[in-house]
Amino acid sequence: MSLVMCSLCPNRCVLPEGERGKCRIRINLDNEIYTLTYGRPCAVHVDPIEKKPAYHFIPGSETFSIATAGCCLSCKYCQNWQISQANPEDASHYKLLPEAVIVSALRAKCKSIAYTYTEPTVFFEYMIDTARFARKSGLGNVYVTCGFINKKPLEELAEVLDSANVDLKGFNDDFYARITGGQLKPVLQCIKYLYKKGVIVEVTNLIVPTLNDNMVEIKEMCTWLMNEVSPDVPVHFSRFSPHYKLKHLQPTPISTLHEAWNVARSVGLHYVYIGNVSGRKGQDTVCPACSNVVVGRIGYSVVSFNIKDTQCQFCGNKIYGRWKL
Ligand code: SF4
Ligand code: SF4
């Protein structure tokens, strides 16, 4: 029996003929790896770009969001587990080839395509074909990812990406192994590489009470971002709500999110946000040089915008991001 290894993500599944990988959507057929969900998204929505969250990429715009079934990880708190942990044949889907995605996005007056909700890495071929069409049509490409991808496909993908939000789920290997089924190191490499390539990178850290809410570790994570990537990388601390296999835990206390925000700012990160909450703290983009609000937000709406080209309108400081296409 011949075996084929899928080298798309660090799981590196070795597949006998007819078998699928951990993500459930990649299969060995006649000694080739195929994706079962090409052109078959199970979720298609027009979303505010702020919902991804992408706060430093064309604020106030709408993004055409697609996902297929499947994921290379198995996070115990996954909000979208009904599709991320589903076999493709068990998830209802649309038929939407890359060209049709672009036509629909342009018709909906979106500025970008977001590959999101589940893990787009596992529908790599569908994502990259769509992204290439998007580029030709003047649309941006937004990769919302767990960052669990091997170097070679990442290099290919980075050529067509404009923005990425990478989940940095925790800052130790044990948390990654126990709660997500993944590993930390490839995620760190993904963040560094995308930033170096000029993709507008933002990082999301979902804080789960008792599992990854240790402030010493959050400080280590922020220090790593400062030293190994840039103080400019925006960080979103996001509120956990009980889902899937972690229904027994409480939602993240607001005070924990505020504490993490303070830690990140004290370490020196310039742009720190709080997500999945209704309060005002951590919503606006503040100029790190003069402390004026350059992008004001209420929920997913932009209520003020004070950036000209790439500079703060109050003091002229450069603000990290892409502010128009
Ligand atoms: S993409 Fe899927 S099949 Fe390929 S290595 Fe990752 S989990 Fe395995
Ligand atoms: S990586 Fe994202 S989509 Fe996949 S299981 Fe984890 S939270 Fe769900």
Coordinates of C-alpha atoms and ligand atoms in Angstrom, one line a residue:
M1 CA 0.0 0.0 0.0
S2 CA 1.5 3.4 -1.0
L3 CA 1.5 6.2 1.5
V4 CA 1.6 9.9 0.7
M5 CA 2.5 12.7 3.1
C6 CA 0.6 16.0 3.1
S7 CA 3.1 18.7 3.8
L8 CA 0.7 21.6 4.1
C9 CA 0.6 21.9 7.8
P10 CA 2.9 20.7 10.6
N11 CA 0.6 17.7 11.3
R12 CA 2.3 16.2 8.1
C13 CA -0.3 13.5 7.9
V14 CA 0.8 10.3 6.2
L15 CA -2.1 9.0 4.2
P16 CA -2.8 5.5 2.8
E17 CA -4.9 5.4 -0.4
G18 CA -8.4 6.7 0.2
E19 CA -7.6 8.1 3.7
R20 CA -8.1 11.6 4.9
G21 CA -5.9 13.7 7.1
K22 CA -6.6 15.1 10.5
C23 CA -8.4 18.1 8.9
R24 CA -10.9 15.6 7.3
I25 CA -10.8 17.4 4.0
R26 CA -7.6 16.4 2.4
I27 CA -7.4 12.9 0.9
N28 CA -5.0 10.6 -0.8
L29 CA -6.5 9.6 -4.2
D30 CA -4.2 7.7 -6.6
N31 CA -1.2 8.9 -4.7
E32 CA -2.1 12.6 -4.9
I33 CA -3.4 14.8 -2.2
Y34 CA -6.8 16.4 -3.1
T35 CA -9.0 18.9 -1.2
L36 CA -12.6 17.8 -0.9
T37 CA -13.9 21.3 -0.4
Y38 CA -12.5 23.2 -3.4
G39 CA -15.2 25.7 -4.6
R40 CA -17.5 24.4 -1.8
P41 CA -17.7 26.9 1.0
C42 CA -19.9 26.0 3.9
A43 CA -20.1 29.7 5.1
V44 CA -20.3 32.8 3.0
H45 CA -21.0 36.2 4.6
V46 CA -20.4 39.9 4.1
D47 CA -18.8 41.1 7.3
P48 CA -17.3 44.4 8.6
I49 CA -13.5 44.0 8.4
E50 CA -13.4 44.9 12.1
K51 CA -15.1 41.5 12.9
K52 CA -12.1 39.5 11.7
P53 CA -10.6 41.4 13.7
A54 CA -8.5 43.5 11.3
Y55 CA -8.3 47.0 12.7
H56 CA -5.3 48.2 10.7
F57 CA -6.6 47.2 7.2
I58 CA -9.1 49.5 5.5
P59 CA -11.2 50.3 8.5
G60 CA -14.9 50.7 7.9
S61 CA -14.8 48.5 4.8
E62 CA -16.7 45.2 4.3
T63 CA -15.0 41.9 3.5
F64 CA -16.5 39.0 1.6
S65 CA -15.9 36.1 4.0
I66 CA -15.6 32.4 3.1
A67 CA -14.9 29.2 4.9
T68 CA -15.1 25.5 4.1
A69 CA -15.5 22.6 6.5
G70 CA -12.4 21.3 8.2
C71 CA -9.5 22.4 10.4
C72 CA -6.0 21.2 11.1
L73 CA -6.4 21.9 14.9
S74 CA -9.1 20.8 17.3
C75 CA -9.4 23.6 19.9
K76 CA -11.6 22.6 22.8
Y77 CA -13.2 26.0 22.8
C78 CA -13.8 26.3 19.1
Q79 CA -16.8 28.6 18.4
N80 CA -17.2 27.2 15.0
W81 CA -16.7 23.5 15.9
Q82 CA -19.9 22.5 13.9
I83 CA -18.0 23.3 10.7
S84 CA -14.4 23.1 11.7
Q85 CA -14.7 19.6 13.1
A86 CA -17.1 18.4 10.5
N87 CA -16.6 16.0 7.5
P88 CA -17.3 18.0 4.4
E89 CA -20.2 15.7 3.4
D90 CA -21.9 16.5 6.7
A91 CA -21.7 20.3 6.3
S92 CA -24.2 22.0 3.9
H93 CA -22.3 24.0 1.3
Y94 CA -22.6 26.4 -1.7
K95 CA -21.0 25.9 -5.1
L96 CA -18.8 29.0 -5.5
L97 CA -15.7 28.7 -7.7
P98 CA -13.0 31.4 -7.2
E99 CA -14.2 33.6 -10.1
A100 CA -17.7 33.5 -8.7
V101 CA -16.4 34.6 -5.2
I102 CA -14.9 37.6 -6.8
V103 CA -18.0 38.5 -8.8
S104 CA -20.1 38.2 -5.6
A105 CA -17.6 40.3 -3.6
L106 CA -17.6 43.1 -6.2
R107 CA -21.4 43.0 -6.4
A108 CA -21.6 43.4 -2.6
K109 CA -19.1 46.3 -2.8
C110 CA -16.5 44.6 -0.6
K111 CA -12.9 45.7 -0.6
S112 CA -11.4 42.3 0.3
I113 CA -11.9 38.6 0.6
A114 CA -11.4 37.1 4.0
Y115 CA -10.5 33.4 4.4
T116 CA -11.9 32.8 7.8
Y117 CA -14.2 31.1 10.4
T118 CA -12.5 27.7 10.1
E119 CA -8.8 27.3 9.2
P120 CA -8.2 28.4 5.6
T121 CA -4.8 26.7 5.4
V122 CA -6.6 23.4 4.9
F123 CA -8.5 24.7 1.8
F124 CA -5.2 26.1 0.5
E125 CA -5.7 25.6 -3.2
Y126 CA -9.2 27.2 -3.1
M127 CA -7.9 30.1 -1.1
I128 CA -4.8 30.8 -3.2
D129 CA -6.7 30.6 -6.5
T130 CA -9.4 33.0 -5.2
A131 CA -6.7 35.3 -3.8
R132 CA -5.0 35.5 -7.2
F133 CA -8.3 36.5 -8.9
A134 CA -8.9 39.0 -6.1
R135 CA -5.5 40.6 -6.7
K136 CA -6.3 41.0 -10.4
S137 CA -9.6 42.5 -9.6
G138 CA -8.3 45.1 -7.1
L139 CA -9.5 43.4 -4.0
G140 CA -7.4 42.7 -0.9
N141 CA -6.8 39.3 0.7
V142 CA -7.3 38.8 4.5
Y143 CA -6.0 35.5 6.0
V144 CA -7.6 34.8 9.4
T145 CA -5.6 31.9 10.7
C146 CA -4.3 29.8 13.5
G147 CA -0.9 30.1 11.8
F148 CA -0.3 26.4 11.7
I149 CA 1.2 26.1 8.3
N150 CA 4.5 24.9 6.9
K151 CA 7.0 27.3 5.4
K152 CA 6.7 26.4 1.7
P153 CA 3.0 27.0 1.4
L154 CA 3.3 30.0 3.6
E155 CA 5.8 31.5 1.2
E156 CA 3.5 31.0 -1.7
L157 CA 0.6 32.4 0.1
A158 CA 2.3 35.5 1.4
E159 CA 2.8 36.7 -2.2
V160 CA -0.9 37.4 -2.5
L161 CA -1.9 38.4 1.1
D162 CA -2.5 41.9 2.2
S163 CA -3.6 41.4 5.8
A164 CA -3.5 38.5 8.3
N165 CA -4.9 38.0 11.8
V166 CA -3.0 35.2 13.4
D167 CA -4.4 33.5 16.6
L168 CA -1.6 33.2 19.1
K169 CA -3.6 30.9 21.4
G170 CA -1.1 30.7 24.3
F171 CA 2.6 30.9 24.9
N172 CA 3.5 27.4 25.9
D173 CA 3.7 24.1 24.2
D174 CA 1.7 22.3 26.8
F175 CA -1.3 24.6 26.3
Y176 CA -1.1 24.1 22.5
A177 CA -0.9 20.3 22.8
R178 CA -3.6 19.9 25.4
I179 CA -6.2 22.5 24.3
T180 CA -5.6 22.9 20.5
G181 CA -3.9 19.8 19.3
G182 CA -1.2 22.0 17.8
Q183 CA 2.3 23.4 18.5
L184 CA 3.5 26.9 19.4
K185 CA 6.7 27.1 17.3
P186 CA 5.2 27.0 13.8
V187 CA 2.7 29.8 14.8
L188 CA 5.5 32.0 15.9
Q189 CA 7.4 31.4 12.7
C190 CA 4.2 32.2 10.7
I191 CA 3.8 35.6 12.5
K192 CA 7.4 36.6 12.0
Y193 CA 7.5 35.5 8.3
L194 CA 4.3 37.4 7.4
Y195 CA 5.4 40.6 9.1
K196 CA 8.8 40.4 7.4
K197 CA 7.1 40.0 4.0
G198 CA 5.1 43.2 4.5
V199 CA 1.7 41.6 5.2
I200 CA -0.2 43.7 7.7
V201 CA -0.2 41.3 10.6
E202 CA -2.4 41.5 13.7
V203 CA -2.4 38.9 16.5
T204 CA -5.4 37.7 18.5
N205 CA -5.0 36.0 21.9
L206 CA -8.2 34.5 23.3
I207 CA -7.9 34.5 27.1
V208 CA -9.4 31.4 28.6
P209 CA -9.9 31.5 32.4
T210 CA -7.6 29.1 34.3
L211 CA -5.9 27.8 31.1
N212 CA -3.9 30.7 29.5
D213 CA -4.7 33.7 31.7
N214 CA -1.4 33.8 33.6
M215 CA 0.0 37.3 33.3
V216 CA 3.6 36.2 33.5
E217 CA 3.0 34.2 30.4
I218 CA 1.1 37.0 28.7
K219 CA 4.0 39.3 29.4
E220 CA 6.4 36.8 27.9
M221 CA 4.2 36.6 24.8
C222 CA 4.1 40.4 24.4
T223 CA 7.8 40.7 25.0
W224 CA 8.4 38.1 22.3
L225 CA 6.2 40.1 19.9
M226 CA 8.1 43.3 20.8
N227 CA 11.6 41.8 20.4
E228 CA 11.1 39.3 17.6
V229 CA 8.5 41.0 15.4
S230 CA 7.7 44.7 16.2
P231 CA 6.1 47.0 18.7
D232 CA 3.8 47.9 15.9
V233 CA 2.0 44.5 15.7
P234 CA -1.5 45.1 16.9
V235 CA -2.6 42.6 19.6
H236 CA -6.3 41.8 20.3
F237 CA -7.1 40.2 23.7
S238 CA -10.3 38.5 23.1
R239 CA -13.0 37.4 25.6
F240 CA -13.7 33.7 25.9
S241 CA -17.2 32.5 26.2
P242 CA -18.1 28.9 27.0
H243 CA -18.3 26.7 23.9
Y244 CA -17.9 23.1 22.7
K245 CA -15.7 21.1 25.2
L246 CA -15.1 24.0 27.6
K247 CA -18.7 24.8 28.5
H248 CA -17.9 24.3 32.2
L249 CA -15.6 27.4 32.3
Q250 CA -16.7 30.9 33.0
P251 CA -16.4 33.8 30.5
T252 CA -13.2 35.8 30.8
P253 CA -13.6 38.5 33.5
I254 CA -13.4 42.0 32.0
S255 CA -10.8 42.8 34.7
T256 CA -8.5 40.0 33.2
L257 CA -8.7 41.6 29.8
H258 CA -7.9 45.0 31.2
E259 CA -4.9 43.5 33.0
A260 CA -3.6 41.9 29.9
W261 CA -4.1 45.2 28.0
N262 CA -2.0 47.0 30.7
V263 CA 0.7 44.3 30.5
A264 CA 1.0 44.6 26.7
R265 CA 1.1 48.4 26.9
S266 CA 3.7 48.4 29.7
V267 CA 5.9 46.1 27.7
G268 CA 5.8 48.7 24.9
L269 CA 3.4 47.3 22.3
H270 CA 1.8 50.3 20.4
Y271 CA -1.6 49.0 19.5
V272 CA -3.5 46.9 22.0
Y273 CA -7.2 46.0 21.8
I274 CA -9.9 44.2 23.7
G275 CA -12.4 42.1 21.8
N276 CA -15.8 40.4 22.3
V277 CA -16.8 43.0 24.9
S278 CA -19.1 46.0 24.8
G279 CA -17.0 48.5 26.8
R280 CA -15.0 51.4 25.3
K281 CA -11.5 50.5 26.6
G282 CA -9.3 48.9 24.0
Q283 CA -11.6 49.7 21.0
D284 CA -9.9 52.8 19.4
T285 CA -6.6 53.0 17.6
V286 CA -4.5 55.6 19.4
C287 CA -1.4 57.3 18.0
P288 CA 1.6 56.0 20.0
A289 CA 3.4 59.3 19.6
C290 CA 0.7 61.9 20.6
S291 CA -2.0 59.7 22.2
N292 CA -4.8 61.1 20.1
V293 CA -7.5 58.7 18.7
V294 CA -6.7 58.1 15.1
V295 CA -9.5 55.5 14.5
G296 CA -12.5 55.7 16.8
R297 CA -14.8 52.7 17.0
I298 CA -18.0 51.7 18.6
G299 CA -18.5 48.0 18.2
Y300 CA -17.7 47.1 14.6
S301 CA -18.4 50.7 13.4
V302 CA -15.8 53.3 12.7
V303 CA -16.9 56.6 14.2
S304 CA -13.8 58.8 13.5
F305 CA -10.9 58.5 11.2
N306 CA -7.8 60.8 11.5
I307 CA -5.2 59.2 9.3
K308 CA -4.0 60.9 6.2
D309 CA -2.2 58.5 3.8
T310 CA -0.4 56.6 6.6
Q311 CA 0.2 59.4 9.1
C312 CA -1.6 60.6 12.2
Q313 CA -3.4 63.8 11.3
F314 CA -2.5 65.4 14.7
C315 CA 1.3 64.8 14.8
G316 CA 2.4 63.2 11.6
N317 CA 3.5 59.9 13.2
K318 CA 3.3 56.9 10.8
I319 CA 0.6 54.5 11.9
Y320 CA 1.1 50.8 11.1
G321 CA -1.4 49.5 8.6
R322 CA -3.0 49.8 5.2
W323 CA -5.5 52.5 5.3
K324 CA -6.9 52.4 1.8
L325 CA -6.4 50.0 -1.2
Ligands
SF4_1 S1 -3.6 20.0 5.9 FE1 -4.8 18.3 6.7 S2 -4.0 16.5 5.7 FE2 -2.5 18.1 5.4 S3 -1.0 17.8 7.1 FE3 -2.5 19.3 7.8 S4 -4.1 18.1 8.9 FE4 -2.9 16.7 7.7
SF4_2 S1 -8.0 26.7 14.8 FE1 -9.8 28.0 14.9 S2 -11.3 26.9 13.6 FE2 -9.7 25.4 14.1 S3 -10.5 24.4 15.9 FE3 -9.2 26.1 16.6 S4 -10.6 27.8 17.0 FE4 -11.7 26.2 15.7

